[in-house]
Coordinates of N, CA and C in Angstrom, one line a residue:
X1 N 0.8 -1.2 0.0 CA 0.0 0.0 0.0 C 0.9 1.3 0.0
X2 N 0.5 2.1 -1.2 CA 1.4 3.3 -0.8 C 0.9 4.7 -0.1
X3 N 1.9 5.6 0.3 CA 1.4 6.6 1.2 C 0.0 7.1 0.6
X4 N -0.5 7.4 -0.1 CA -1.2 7.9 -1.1 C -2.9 7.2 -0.8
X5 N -2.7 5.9 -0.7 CA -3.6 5.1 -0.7 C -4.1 5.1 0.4
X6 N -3.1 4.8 1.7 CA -3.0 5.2 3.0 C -3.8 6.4 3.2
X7 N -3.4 7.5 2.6 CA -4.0 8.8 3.3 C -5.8 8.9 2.7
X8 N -6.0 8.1 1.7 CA -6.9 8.4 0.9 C -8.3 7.4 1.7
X9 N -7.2 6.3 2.1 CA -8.6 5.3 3.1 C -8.5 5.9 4.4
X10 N -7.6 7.0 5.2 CA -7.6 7.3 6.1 C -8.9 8.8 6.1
X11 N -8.9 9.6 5.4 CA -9.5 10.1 5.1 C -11.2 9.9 5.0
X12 N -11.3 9.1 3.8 CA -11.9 7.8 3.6 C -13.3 7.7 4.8
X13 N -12.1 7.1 5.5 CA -12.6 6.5 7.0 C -13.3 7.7 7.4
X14 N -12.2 8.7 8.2 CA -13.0 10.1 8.8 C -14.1 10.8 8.8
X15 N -14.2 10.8 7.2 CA -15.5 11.6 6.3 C -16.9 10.5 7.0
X16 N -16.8 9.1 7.1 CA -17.8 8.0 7.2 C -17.9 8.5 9.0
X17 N -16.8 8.5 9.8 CA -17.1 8.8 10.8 C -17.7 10.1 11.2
X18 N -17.3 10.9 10.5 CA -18.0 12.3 10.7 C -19.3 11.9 10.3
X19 N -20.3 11.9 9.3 CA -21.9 11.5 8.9 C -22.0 10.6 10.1
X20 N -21.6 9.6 10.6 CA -22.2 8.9 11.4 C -22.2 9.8 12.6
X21 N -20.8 10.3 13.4 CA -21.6 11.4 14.3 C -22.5 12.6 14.3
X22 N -22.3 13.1 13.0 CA -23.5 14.1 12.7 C -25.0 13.7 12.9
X23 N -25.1 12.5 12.3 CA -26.2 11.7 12.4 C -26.4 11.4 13.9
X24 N -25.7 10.7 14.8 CA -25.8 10.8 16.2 C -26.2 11.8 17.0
X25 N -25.3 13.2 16.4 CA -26.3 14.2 17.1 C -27.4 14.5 16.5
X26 N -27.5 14.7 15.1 CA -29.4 14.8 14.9 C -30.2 14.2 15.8
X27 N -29.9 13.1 15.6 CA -30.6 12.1 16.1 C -30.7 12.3 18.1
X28 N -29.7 12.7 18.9 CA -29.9 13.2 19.8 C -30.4 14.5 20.1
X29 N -30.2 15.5 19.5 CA -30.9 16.5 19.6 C -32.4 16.7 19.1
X30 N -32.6 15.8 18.3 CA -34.3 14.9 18.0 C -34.9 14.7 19.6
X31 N -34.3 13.6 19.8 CA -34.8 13.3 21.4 C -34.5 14.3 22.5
X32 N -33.9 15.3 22.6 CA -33.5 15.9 23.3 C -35.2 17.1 23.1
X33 N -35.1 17.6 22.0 CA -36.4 18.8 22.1 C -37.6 17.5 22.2
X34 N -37.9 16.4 21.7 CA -39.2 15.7 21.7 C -38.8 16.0 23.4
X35 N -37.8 15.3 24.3 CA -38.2 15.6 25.9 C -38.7 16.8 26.3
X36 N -38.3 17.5 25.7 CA -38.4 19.3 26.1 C -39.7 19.5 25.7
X37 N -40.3 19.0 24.6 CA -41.6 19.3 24.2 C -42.7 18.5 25.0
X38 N -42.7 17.2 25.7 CA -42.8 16.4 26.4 C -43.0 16.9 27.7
X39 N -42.1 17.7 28.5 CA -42.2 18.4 30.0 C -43.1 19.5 29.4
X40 N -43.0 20.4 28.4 CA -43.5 21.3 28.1 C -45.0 21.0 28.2
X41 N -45.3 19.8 27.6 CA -46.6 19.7 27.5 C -47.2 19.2 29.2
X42 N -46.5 18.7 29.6 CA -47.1 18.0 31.2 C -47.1 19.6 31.8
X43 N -46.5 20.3 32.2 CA -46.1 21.3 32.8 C -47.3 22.6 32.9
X44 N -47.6 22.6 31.6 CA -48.5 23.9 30.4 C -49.8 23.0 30.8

């Protein structure tokens, strides 16, 4: 494997990790206002 290839699957990789945490936080901050809207509504 050359450096090249290396940096290109390392890369690669990152970009895949990034969307998946992005996605993690959508996806927590989804659940996060549904709770908020959830107390809001018992509360109100």
């Amino acid at each position: 494997m050359t450096e090249t290839q290396y940096l290109q699957g390392f890369f690669y990789d990152l970009r895949i990790k990034k969307d998946l945490a992005e996605l993690l936080l959508q996806g927590l901050n989804l659940m996060f206002n549904f709770a908020l809207w959830l107390i809001n509504g018992f509360t109100h």
